[in-house]
Coordinates of C-alpha atoms in Angstrom, one line a residue:
Chain A
M1 CA -47.0 140.6 46.9
L2 CA -46.3 144.1 47.0
E3 CA -49.4 146.4 48.2
L4 CA -48.8 150.4 48.3
A5 CA -51.8 151.4 50.9
H6 CA -52.5 155.4 50.7
I7 CA -49.4 156.9 50.1
R8 CA -48.8 160.3 49.7
K9 CA -45.9 162.1 49.0
T10 CA -45.1 166.1 49.2
F11 CA -41.6 167.5 47.6
N12 CA -40.9 170.9 49.2
P13 CA -44.1 171.3 51.3
K14 CA -45.0 175.0 52.2
T15 CA -42.9 176.5 49.9
V16 CA -43.7 177.9 46.4
N17 CA -42.3 175.2 44.6
E18 CA -44.8 172.5 46.6
K19 CA -45.8 169.7 44.1
V20 CA -47.8 166.4 45.5
A21 CA -45.6 163.7 43.5
L22 CA -47.5 161.1 44.5
D23 CA -51.5 161.4 45.5
D24 CA -53.0 158.9 47.5
L25 CA -51.5 156.1 45.6
S26 CA -52.9 152.7 46.4
L27 CA -51.2 149.5 43.6
R28 CA -51.2 145.7 44.4
L29 CA -49.4 143.4 42.4
N30 CA -49.1 139.7 43.1
D31 CA -46.3 137.5 42.6
G32 CA -45.5 137.1 38.8
D33 CA -47.3 140.1 37.6
F34 CA -44.7 142.0 35.8
V35 CA -46.2 145.5 35.2
T36 CA -45.3 148.3 33.0
V37 CA -45.7 151.8 34.2
I38 CA -46.9 154.8 31.4
G39 CA -47.4 158.2 32.1
G40 CA -46.3 161.8 31.4
N41 CA -43.7 163.9 32.6
G42 CA -44.1 164.5 36.5
A43 CA -47.5 161.8 36.7
G44 CA -45.6 159.9 40.2
K45 CA -43.7 156.7 37.8
S46 CA -40.0 157.1 39.2
T47 CA -41.6 158.6 42.4
M48 CA -43.2 155.9 43.2
L49 CA -40.4 153.9 42.5
N50 CA -37.8 155.8 44.3
A51 CA -40.8 155.8 47.4
I52 CA -40.7 151.4 47.3
A53 CA -37.1 151.8 47.3
G54 CA -37.4 153.9 50.2
V55 CA -34.4 156.4 48.5
W56 CA -36.7 159.0 51.1
P57 CA -39.4 158.4 53.6
V58 CA -42.7 158.0 52.2
D59 CA -45.8 161.5 54.3
S60 CA -48.0 158.9 55.0
G61 CA -49.6 155.3 54.0
S62 CA -47.7 152.3 54.0
I63 CA -45.4 149.6 51.8
V64 CA -45.4 146.1 52.3
I65 CA -43.7 143.8 50.0
D66 CA -43.6 139.8 50.4
G67 CA -45.6 140.5 53.2
V68 CA -42.5 143.0 55.1
D69 CA -43.9 146.5 56.0
V70 CA -40.7 148.3 54.9
T71 CA -42.0 152.1 54.9
H72 CA -40.4 152.7 58.2
L73 CA -37.2 150.7 57.0
S74 CA -34.2 153.1 55.4
E75 CA -33.1 152.5 51.7
H76 CA -30.4 149.9 52.7
R77 CA -32.1 148.1 55.1
R78 CA -35.0 146.8 52.5
A79 CA -32.2 146.4 49.7
D80 CA -31.9 142.9 50.3
L81 CA -35.7 142.3 48.5
L82 CA -35.7 144.6 45.8
G83 CA -33.3 144.8 43.0
R84 CA -32.6 148.7 40.7
V85 CA -31.9 149.5 37.6
F86 CA -32.0 153.2 36.6
Q87 CA -32.4 155.2 34.1
D88 CA -28.7 157.0 34.1
P89 CA -26.3 154.2 33.2
M90 CA -23.7 155.2 35.3
T91 CA -26.2 155.0 38.5
G92 CA -26.3 151.2 39.0
T93 CA -22.9 150.4 39.0
A94 CA -19.4 151.5 40.8
A95 CA -17.1 152.8 37.7
T96 CA -14.2 152.4 39.7
M97 CA -14.3 149.3 40.4
Q98 CA -13.9 145.8 38.1
I99 CA -16.6 144.0 36.8
E100 CA -16.5 141.4 38.8
E101 CA -16.3 143.1 42.5
N102 CA -19.7 144.6 40.7
L103 CA -21.2 141.3 41.3
A104 CA -19.8 140.9 44.7
L105 CA -21.4 143.7 46.1
A106 CA -24.7 142.7 44.4
A107 CA -24.4 139.0 45.3
R108 CA -24.1 140.4 49.2
R109 CA -27.1 142.0 49.5
G110 CA -28.8 141.9 52.4
Q111 CA -26.3 140.3 54.4
R112 CA -24.0 141.5 56.7
R113 CA -20.4 142.4 55.5
T114 CA -18.1 140.8 57.3
L115 CA -14.2 140.4 57.0
R116 CA -14.7 137.7 54.6
P117 CA -13.2 137.8 51.3
G118 CA -14.6 139.8 49.0
I119 CA -14.6 137.6 46.5
T120 CA -14.3 133.9 45.9
R121 CA -13.1 131.4 43.5
Q122 CA -16.0 129.8 43.2
E123 CA -17.9 133.0 42.3
R124 CA -15.2 134.1 39.5
S125 CA -16.4 130.9 37.3
L126 CA -20.0 131.5 38.8
Y127 CA -20.0 135.3 37.0
R128 CA -18.0 134.2 34.1
D129 CA -20.9 131.5 33.3
K130 CA -23.4 134.8 33.3
L131 CA -22.0 137.4 31.9
A132 CA -21.6 134.5 29.1
A133 CA -25.2 134.3 28.9
L134 CA -25.5 138.3 28.2
G135 CA -24.0 137.6 25.0
L136 CA -21.7 140.9 25.1
G137 CA -18.3 139.5 25.8
L138 CA -17.9 140.9 29.6
E139 CA -16.8 137.4 30.7
D140 CA -13.5 138.3 29.7
R141 CA -12.6 141.5 30.5
M142 CA -13.8 140.4 34.3
T143 CA -11.4 142.1 36.1
A144 CA -11.8 145.1 33.4
K145 CA -12.9 148.7 35.5
V146 CA -16.6 148.9 34.9
G147 CA -16.6 152.8 33.6
L148 CA -14.9 151.6 30.6
L149 CA -17.8 149.7 29.4
S150 CA -20.5 151.4 27.2
G151 CA -24.1 152.4 29.0
G152 CA -25.8 149.7 27.1
Q153 CA -22.9 147.1 28.7
R154 CA -23.5 149.3 32.0
Q155 CA -27.4 148.6 31.7
A156 CA -27.0 145.2 31.0
L157 CA -24.5 144.3 33.6
T158 CA -26.3 146.3 36.8
L159 CA -29.5 144.3 35.2
L160 CA -27.1 141.3 36.1
M161 CA -26.2 142.7 39.5
A162 CA -30.4 143.0 40.3
T163 CA -30.8 139.6 39.7
L164 CA -27.8 137.9 40.9
K165 CA -29.6 137.3 44.2
K166 CA -33.2 137.1 43.1
P167 CA -35.3 139.4 44.3
K168 CA -38.9 139.8 45.8
L169 CA -39.6 142.6 43.4
L170 CA -37.9 144.5 40.6
L171 CA -37.6 147.8 39.2
L172 CA -36.7 149.0 36.1
D173 CA -37.1 153.0 36.0
E174 CA -36.7 153.6 32.5
H175 CA -33.8 151.6 32.2
T176 CA -33.1 152.1 28.3
A177 CA -34.0 155.7 27.7
A178 CA -30.6 156.7 27.6
L179 CA -29.4 154.3 25.5
D180 CA -29.3 154.2 21.1
P181 CA -32.4 151.8 20.1
R182 CA -30.9 149.0 18.5
T183 CA -28.5 149.1 22.3
A184 CA -32.5 149.6 24.1
Q185 CA -34.0 147.1 22.6
K186 CA -31.5 144.1 23.1
V187 CA -31.5 145.5 26.9
L188 CA -35.0 145.8 26.6
E189 CA -35.0 141.7 25.3
L190 CA -32.5 140.7 27.7
S191 CA -34.8 142.0 30.7
E192 CA -37.6 140.4 29.9
Q193 CA -35.4 137.1 29.4
I194 CA -34.6 137.2 33.1
V195 CA -37.7 138.3 34.1
M196 CA -39.4 135.2 32.7
Q197 CA -36.7 132.8 34.0
N198 CA -36.9 133.8 37.3
G199 CA -40.6 135.0 37.5
L200 CA -40.0 138.1 38.9
M201 CA -42.3 140.3 40.0
T202 CA -41.5 143.7 38.0
L203 CA -42.2 147.1 37.5
M204 CA -40.9 148.6 34.6
V205 CA -41.5 152.2 33.8
T206 CA -40.7 153.2 30.1
H207 CA -41.7 156.5 28.1
N208 CA -42.4 153.8 25.0
M209 CA -46.0 152.9 25.0
R210 CA -45.4 150.2 21.8
D211 CA -42.9 149.0 25.2
A212 CA -45.3 149.2 27.5
I213 CA -47.7 147.2 25.2
R214 CA -45.4 144.6 24.1
Y215 CA -44.2 143.5 27.7
G216 CA -46.0 142.2 30.6
N217 CA -49.4 141.0 31.5
R218 CA -50.6 143.7 32.8
L219 CA -49.8 147.8 32.4
I220 CA -50.8 151.3 33.9
M221 CA -51.1 154.1 33.2
M222 CA -50.2 157.0 36.2
N223 CA -51.0 160.6 36.1
A224 CA -50.7 163.4 39.1
G225 CA -50.0 161.0 41.5
R226 CA -52.0 158.7 41.2
V227 CA -52.9 155.3 38.8
I228 CA -55.7 156.4 36.3
L229 CA -55.8 153.0 34.2
D230 CA -54.9 149.3 34.8
I231 CA -55.7 147.1 31.8
S232 CA -54.5 143.4 32.4
G233 CA -54.8 140.1 30.6
E234 CA -56.2 139.1 27.7
E235 CA -57.1 143.2 28.0
K236 CA -53.6 144.3 27.4
Q237 CA -53.6 142.0 24.5
R238 CA -55.3 144.4 22.3
L239 CA -53.9 147.2 23.3
T240 CA -53.4 150.1 20.7
T241 CA -51.0 153.4 21.0
Q242 CA -54.6 155.0 20.3
M243 CA -56.7 152.7 22.7
L244 CA -53.8 154.3 25.8
M245 CA -54.3 157.4 24.3
D246 CA -58.1 158.0 24.3
A247 CA -57.9 156.0 27.9
F248 CA -55.6 158.7 29.0
A249 CA -57.5 161.1 27.6
Q250 CA -61.0 159.5 28.8
A251 CA -59.9 159.3 32.6
S252 CA -57.4 162.7 32.9
G253 CA -59.7 165.1 31.1
E254 CA -56.7 166.5 29.2
S255 CA -55.4 165.1 26.2
F256 CA -52.2 162.9 25.6
A257 CA -50.6 166.4 24.8
N258 CA -47.0 164.2 25.2
D259 CA -44.2 164.2 22.3
R260 CA -42.1 161.9 23.8
I261 CA -44.2 159.7 24.7
L262 CA -46.9 160.2 21.2
L263 CA -43.6 159.9 19.4
A264 CA -42.2 156.7 20.7
Chain B
M1 CA 25.3 176.6 49.5
N2 CA 27.8 173.1 49.5
I3 CA 26.6 170.1 47.9
S4 CA 27.2 168.2 51.2
S5 CA 25.3 170.2 53.6
L6 CA 22.4 168.7 51.3
L7 CA 23.5 165.8 51.6
N8 CA 23.0 165.7 55.2
A9 CA 20.4 166.4 54.9
L10 CA 19.2 163.9 52.9
P11 CA 18.5 160.8 55.6
G12 CA 16.9 163.1 57.5
A13 CA 14.6 164.6 54.9
V14 CA 13.9 160.0 54.0
A15 CA 12.6 159.7 57.1
Q16 CA 10.7 162.6 57.9
G17 CA 9.2 161.6 54.3
L18 CA 8.2 158.0 55.8
I19 CA 6.6 159.1 58.3
W20 CA 4.5 161.2 57.2
G21 CA 4.2 158.8 54.6
I22 CA 2.0 156.9 57.0
M23 CA 0.0 160.0 57.4
A24 CA 0.0 160.5 53.1
I25 CA -1.8 156.4 53.5
G26 CA -4.5 158.0 55.9
V27 CA -5.5 161.0 54.0
Y28 CA -5.5 159.3 50.6
I29 CA -8.3 156.6 52.8
T30 CA -10.5 159.7 52.6
Y31 CA -9.7 161.5 49.5
K32 CA -9.8 158.9 47.2
V33 CA -11.3 155.8 48.6
L34 CA -13.8 157.5 49.7
D35 CA -13.7 160.7 48.1
L36 CA -14.3 163.0 50.9
A37 CA -11.8 166.0 51.8
D38 CA -11.5 165.2 55.2
L39 CA -9.5 168.3 57.2
T40 CA -9.6 166.3 61.0
V41 CA -6.4 165.2 60.0
D42 CA -4.4 168.8 61.2
G43 CA -6.4 168.0 64.5
S44 CA -5.2 164.5 64.9
M45 CA -1.6 164.8 63.6
A46 CA -0.8 166.5 66.8
T47 CA -3.6 164.3 68.3
G48 CA -1.4 160.9 68.3
G49 CA 1.3 162.3 69.0
A50 CA -0.3 164.0 72.7
V51 CA -1.4 160.9 73.5
C52 CA 1.5 159.1 72.8
V53 CA 4.2 161.1 74.6
M54 CA 1.8 161.8 77.5
L55 CA 1.1 158.2 77.7
M56 CA 5.0 157.4 78.3
L57 CA 5.8 160.5 80.5
N58 CA 3.8 158.7 82.6
G59 CA 5.1 155.4 82.4
V60 CA 3.2 153.6 79.6
N61 CA 5.8 151.0 77.3
P62 CA 5.8 153.3 74.4
Y63 CA 3.8 150.2 72.0
L64 CA 1.1 150.6 74.3
A65 CA 0.6 154.3 73.9
L66 CA 1.2 154.3 70.1
L67 CA -1.6 152.0 70.0
C68 CA -3.9 154.3 72.4
A69 CA -2.7 157.1 70.0
V70 CA -4.3 155.4 67.1
L71 CA -7.8 154.5 68.9
A72 CA -7.6 158.6 69.8
G73 CA -6.8 159.0 66.4
M74 CA -10.0 156.5 65.8
L75 CA -12.3 158.5 68.2
A76 CA -11.6 161.9 66.3
G77 CA -12.9 160.7 62.8
L78 CA -15.7 159.0 64.4
V79 CA -16.2 162.5 65.8
T80 CA -16.2 164.2 62.3
G81 CA -17.8 160.8 61.2
V82 CA -20.8 161.6 63.5
F83 CA -21.2 165.0 62.6
H84 CA -21.2 164.3 58.5
T85 CA -23.5 161.7 58.7
A86 CA -25.8 162.0 61.7
M87 CA -25.8 165.5 61.8
G88 CA -25.9 166.3 58.0
I89 CA -23.1 168.5 58.1
P90 CA -21.1 168.2 54.9
P91 CA -18.1 166.8 54.9
I92 CA -15.4 169.3 54.9
L93 CA -17.5 171.4 57.3
S94 CA -17.5 168.6 59.8
G95 CA -13.5 168.0 59.7
I96 CA -12.9 171.3 60.2
L97 CA -15.0 171.8 63.9
T98 CA -13.5 168.9 64.9
Q99 CA -9.7 170.0 64.0
L100 CA -11.0 172.7 65.7
S101 CA -12.1 171.3 68.9
L102 CA -8.8 169.1 68.6
Y103 CA -7.2 172.0 69.3
S104 CA -8.5 172.4 72.6
V105 CA -8.8 169.0 73.4
N106 CA -4.6 168.0 72.3
L107 CA -4.2 171.1 74.5
A108 CA -6.0 169.7 77.3
I109 CA -3.8 166.4 77.0
M110 CA -1.1 167.9 76.8
D111 CA -1.4 169.6 80.0
F112 CA -2.3 172.8 78.9
K113 CA 1.5 173.0 77.5
A114 CA 1.7 174.5 73.9
N115 CA 4.1 171.5 73.8
Q116 CA 5.6 168.8 75.3
G117 CA 9.5 166.9 75.5
I118 CA 10.4 163.7 75.5
N119 CA 13.3 162.8 76.2
V120 CA 15.6 160.2 73.4
T121 CA 18.1 159.0 76.7
K122 CA 15.5 158.3 79.5
Y123 CA 12.5 156.6 77.0
S124 CA 13.3 154.0 75.3
L125 CA 11.2 156.1 71.6
I126 CA 10.7 153.8 68.7
V127 CA 12.6 155.9 66.2
S128 CA 13.8 158.5 67.0
Q129 CA 16.2 161.4 64.9
R130 CA 19.5 160.8 66.7
N131 CA 19.3 157.7 65.1
V132 CA 18.7 158.6 61.5
R133 CA 22.8 158.2 60.6
Q134 CA 23.4 155.3 61.6
L135 CA 23.1 152.0 59.7
G136 CA 21.0 149.3 61.9
F137 CA 17.6 148.6 63.7
D138 CA 17.0 151.5 65.5
N139 CA 17.5 153.7 62.4
P140 CA 14.5 155.5 61.9
I141 CA 14.0 154.6 58.1
F142 CA 14.6 151.1 58.9
V143 CA 11.8 150.6 61.2
T144 CA 9.5 153.6 59.4
L145 CA 9.9 151.9 56.6
I146 CA 8.7 148.1 58.6
A147 CA 6.0 150.1 60.0
L148 CA 4.3 151.0 56.4
A149 CA 5.0 147.3 55.2
V150 CA 3.0 146.3 57.6
L151 CA 0.6 148.9 57.4
I152 CA 0.1 148.7 53.2
A153 CA -0.5 145.1 54.0
L154 CA -3.2 145.5 56.2
L155 CA -4.9 148.3 54.1
Y156 CA -4.5 145.5 51.0
W157 CA -5.9 142.5 52.9
F158 CA -8.7 144.9 55.0
F159 CA -10.0 146.1 51.3
G160 CA -10.3 143.2 49.6
R161 CA -13.0 141.8 52.2
E162 CA -16.6 142.3 52.1
L163 CA -16.5 144.9 54.5
G164 CA -13.6 147.0 52.4
C165 CA -15.3 146.6 49.8
A166 CA -18.4 148.2 50.6
L167 CA -15.8 151.2 51.6
R168 CA -14.6 151.5 48.5
A169 CA -18.2 151.2 46.3
T170 CA -19.2 153.8 48.9
G171 CA -16.5 156.2 47.3
A172 CA -17.1 154.8 43.9
N173 CA -21.1 155.4 44.0
E174 CA -23.6 155.9 46.6
A175 CA -26.7 155.0 45.2
M176 CA -25.5 151.8 44.2
S177 CA -24.4 151.1 47.4
R178 CA -27.7 151.6 49.1
A179 CA -29.1 150.0 46.7
Q180 CA -26.5 146.8 47.5
G181 CA -28.0 147.0 50.8
I182 CA -24.9 148.7 52.4
N183 CA -25.2 151.3 55.4
T184 CA -23.1 154.2 53.1
N185 CA -23.5 155.9 56.7
I186 CA -21.4 153.2 58.9
A187 CA -19.2 152.7 56.1
K188 CA -17.9 156.6 55.8
I189 CA -17.6 156.9 59.9
L190 CA -16.0 153.9 59.2
G191 CA -13.3 155.3 57.1
L192 CA -12.8 158.0 58.5
M193 CA -12.3 155.9 61.5
I194 CA -9.5 154.2 60.0
S195 CA -7.6 156.9 58.3
N196 CA -7.4 159.1 61.6
G197 CA -6.1 156.4 63.2
I198 CA -3.6 155.9 60.9
V199 CA -3.0 159.7 60.5
A200 CA -2.7 159.6 64.8
L201 CA 0.0 156.5 64.4
S202 CA 2.6 159.2 61.5
S203 CA 1.7 161.7 64.3
A204 CA 2.4 159.2 67.1
M205 CA 6.1 158.1 65.0
L206 CA 6.8 161.7 64.3
A207 CA 6.8 163.4 67.9
H208 CA 9.1 160.2 69.0
Y209 CA 10.9 160.8 65.8
Q210 CA 11.2 164.6 66.8
G211 CA 11.5 163.9 70.2
F212 CA 9.0 166.0 71.2
V213 CA 5.1 167.1 70.2
D214 CA 3.8 170.4 69.9
V215 CA 0.2 171.2 69.8
N216 CA 0.9 173.2 65.7
M217 CA 2.6 170.4 64.2
G218 CA -0.6 169.4 62.4
R219 CA -1.0 172.7 60.6
G220 CA -1.1 171.9 57.2
A221 CA -1.4 168.0 57.2
I222 CA -3.9 167.4 55.4
V223 CA -2.1 169.6 52.6
I224 CA 1.1 167.7 52.8
G225 CA -1.7 164.5 52.5
L226 CA -3.2 166.0 49.8
A227 CA 0.2 166.5 48.1
A228 CA 2.3 163.3 48.7
V229 CA -0.9 162.0 46.9
I230 CA -0.9 163.9 43.7
I231 CA 2.3 163.6 43.4
S232 CA 2.2 159.5 43.0
D233 CA -0.7 161.1 40.8
V234 CA 1.5 162.3 38.5
L235 CA 4.8 160.0 39.1
F236 CA 3.5 156.6 39.4
S237 CA -0.4 156.6 37.7
R238 CA -0.1 154.5 34.3
L239 CA 2.7 152.4 36.2
F240 CA 1.2 151.1 39.9
R241 CA -2.5 149.9 39.3
N242 CA -2.2 147.8 42.1
F243 CA -4.1 149.4 45.3
A244 CA -0.4 148.2 47.5
L245 CA 1.5 149.8 45.0
K246 CA -0.8 153.2 45.0
L247 CA 0.0 153.1 48.2
T248 CA 3.5 152.7 48.1
G249 CA 3.2 155.5 45.6
V250 CA 1.7 157.7 48.1
A251 CA 4.6 156.8 50.8
I252 CA 7.0 157.3 47.8
G253 CA 5.2 160.9 47.4
A254 CA 5.3 162.1 50.6
V255 CA 9.5 161.5 50.6
V256 CA 9.5 162.9 47.1
Y257 CA 7.9 166.3 48.7
Y258 CA 10.7 166.3 52.0
I259 CA 13.0 165.6 49.3
V260 CA 11.8 168.9 47.5
I261 CA 11.7 170.9 50.4
Q262 CA 15.1 169.9 51.9
I263 CA 16.2 171.3 48.3
V264 CA 14.1 174.7 48.0
L265 CA 15.5 174.8 51.8
W266 CA 19.3 174.6 50.8
L267 CA 18.7 177.3 48.3
G268 CA 18.1 179.4 50.3
L269 CA 14.3 180.0 50.9
N270 CA 13.2 181.7 54.2
T271 CA 11.4 178.5 56.2
N272 CA 8.6 180.0 57.2
L273 CA 7.1 181.0 53.0
L274 CA 7.3 177.0 53.2
K275 CA 3.9 176.7 53.8
L276 CA 3.0 179.2 51.2
L277 CA 5.3 177.3 49.4
S278 CA 3.7 173.8 49.7
A279 CA 0.2 175.4 49.3
L280 CA 0.8 176.3 46.3
I281 CA 2.5 174.1 44.5
V282 CA -0.7 171.2 45.5
A283 CA -3.4 174.2 44.0
V284 CA -1.3 174.1 40.8
F285 CA -1.4 170.3 40.6
L286 CA -4.8 170.5 41.4
A287 CA -5.4 172.1 38.8
I288 CA -3.9 170.3 36.2
P289 CA -6.7 167.7 35.3
H290 CA -9.1 170.6 35.3
W291 CA -7.1 172.3 33.0
K292 CA -6.1 169.7 31.0
A293 CA -9.9 169.0 30.5
G294 CA -10.8 172.4 29.5
I295 CA -7.9 171.9 26.7
S296 CA -9.0 169.0 25.0
A297 CA -12.7 169.7 25.7
R298 CA -11.2 172.8 23.2
R299 CA -9.8 170.7 20.9
A300 CA -12.4 168.3 20.4
G301 CA -14.8 171.6 20.0
K302 CA -12.4 172.2 17.0
G303 CA -12.1 168.7 15.5
G304 CA -15.8 168.3 15.8
G305 CA -16.2 171.9 13.4
L306 CA -13.4 170.7 11.1
H307 CA -15.1 166.8 10.8
A308 CA -18.9 168.7 10.4

């Protein structure tokens, strides 16, 4: 379970660039919820994910993941609860390290790093199987530097790293936005497959309304730092992009005039 | 300018190059592995020698003194690391602050004298300039090669461990490292400590080799270290891909640097201009990747125009 209670975050407080990014945001996810998150630019979608991940401390409110109050834990100390995939394919992996080394780093998330071997033989064969399951041929390139991979391959690898140690919550932050449509589709399908197989509680930010409707069992829409729409179950299955746009206009009092979302 | 005087000077250049090679490996760890330019080394390159020589003058066993020198260097790295992580000071400035304070610290260690000699006839030195042309186990080239081999083996082992991998990950991608639960602040501090410990080891050995420690002996050390790293990049980047080989390449880079310096001196360059020369050479080599990128970008632009 994830519980966000009354989260506030203001960037550049008391300056001309002051921006209230999260405004009394509250949200509750149940175990196994696969929630897609949509909203215009600056709605606070990524900010919410970063707050959960602990990239910076929130101004007020509390964050509880699986019964653990992580509000005041630094980013690396709550990493064991989380799996994360980022928008930029460069962010999720270490380019100058090998594919198997990246996986080995992820396999030790939440453990004390000691003088034990950085990677073992059993691990290698496990990684080979997991990489083969991606269907990208990466199992034959395990000692290649990650920097040699394409954006899509890197996102698939990051996804595998994020879920290698089963996280309590998976955070997908527009993880297909930087990919070409066909690759994006593949990575999305792969994401759904991994989420379903492991029954992962997931928050997936997307700019694509159709994807937001197609994937997951619940959809939330954000605007101005809070949740303005929360639809799940059968109601979600009947959603159309037009309904979402109308709902946005109604809830926010402005029309959904964001090109990226309209076109998506 | 006769060739025999150059040949005569070569064994000394090689020995010195190897000792500085140890220091260059320390620089490699911060500059290449951690992706931090750490200027602490200009200070710790004198600290190691100061600690080692002063302890030996007070009757401490040379190997124990060497160990203490390494610990002193690690302490210097710790200070820079705390400046950078806990106090949020940019890495270059953190290094400069430690380096500056080390000048006073080094003088204090050396009883407030600018240099302290240690006589090879009275003390058992681990390496000495005096034996550089002798064949045998006390030849400084031989001893330093062994030290390098042990050091490289240790580092190769360490960076293949969980902790060492965490350090490499921190240098490669900090955001990713934190997302994988690595405390990047601790990783950076640890890396700076290891690096400066190695630099101090080199400093202590250099003090043995030349028979004295001087408060200024670390001045420009970072440039020499970078020169070695860059020379090794230019010469061996295609050849040496394995980590241990890369470290070996850096040590060879330092030797090449000292041989080149020796040749330049033999050609009649004023010794006082050496640091200018070193800085210019390093500047040019640091610029090469930048220039190359510029040229290929322009070519790509033109090519794109043709294919459009």
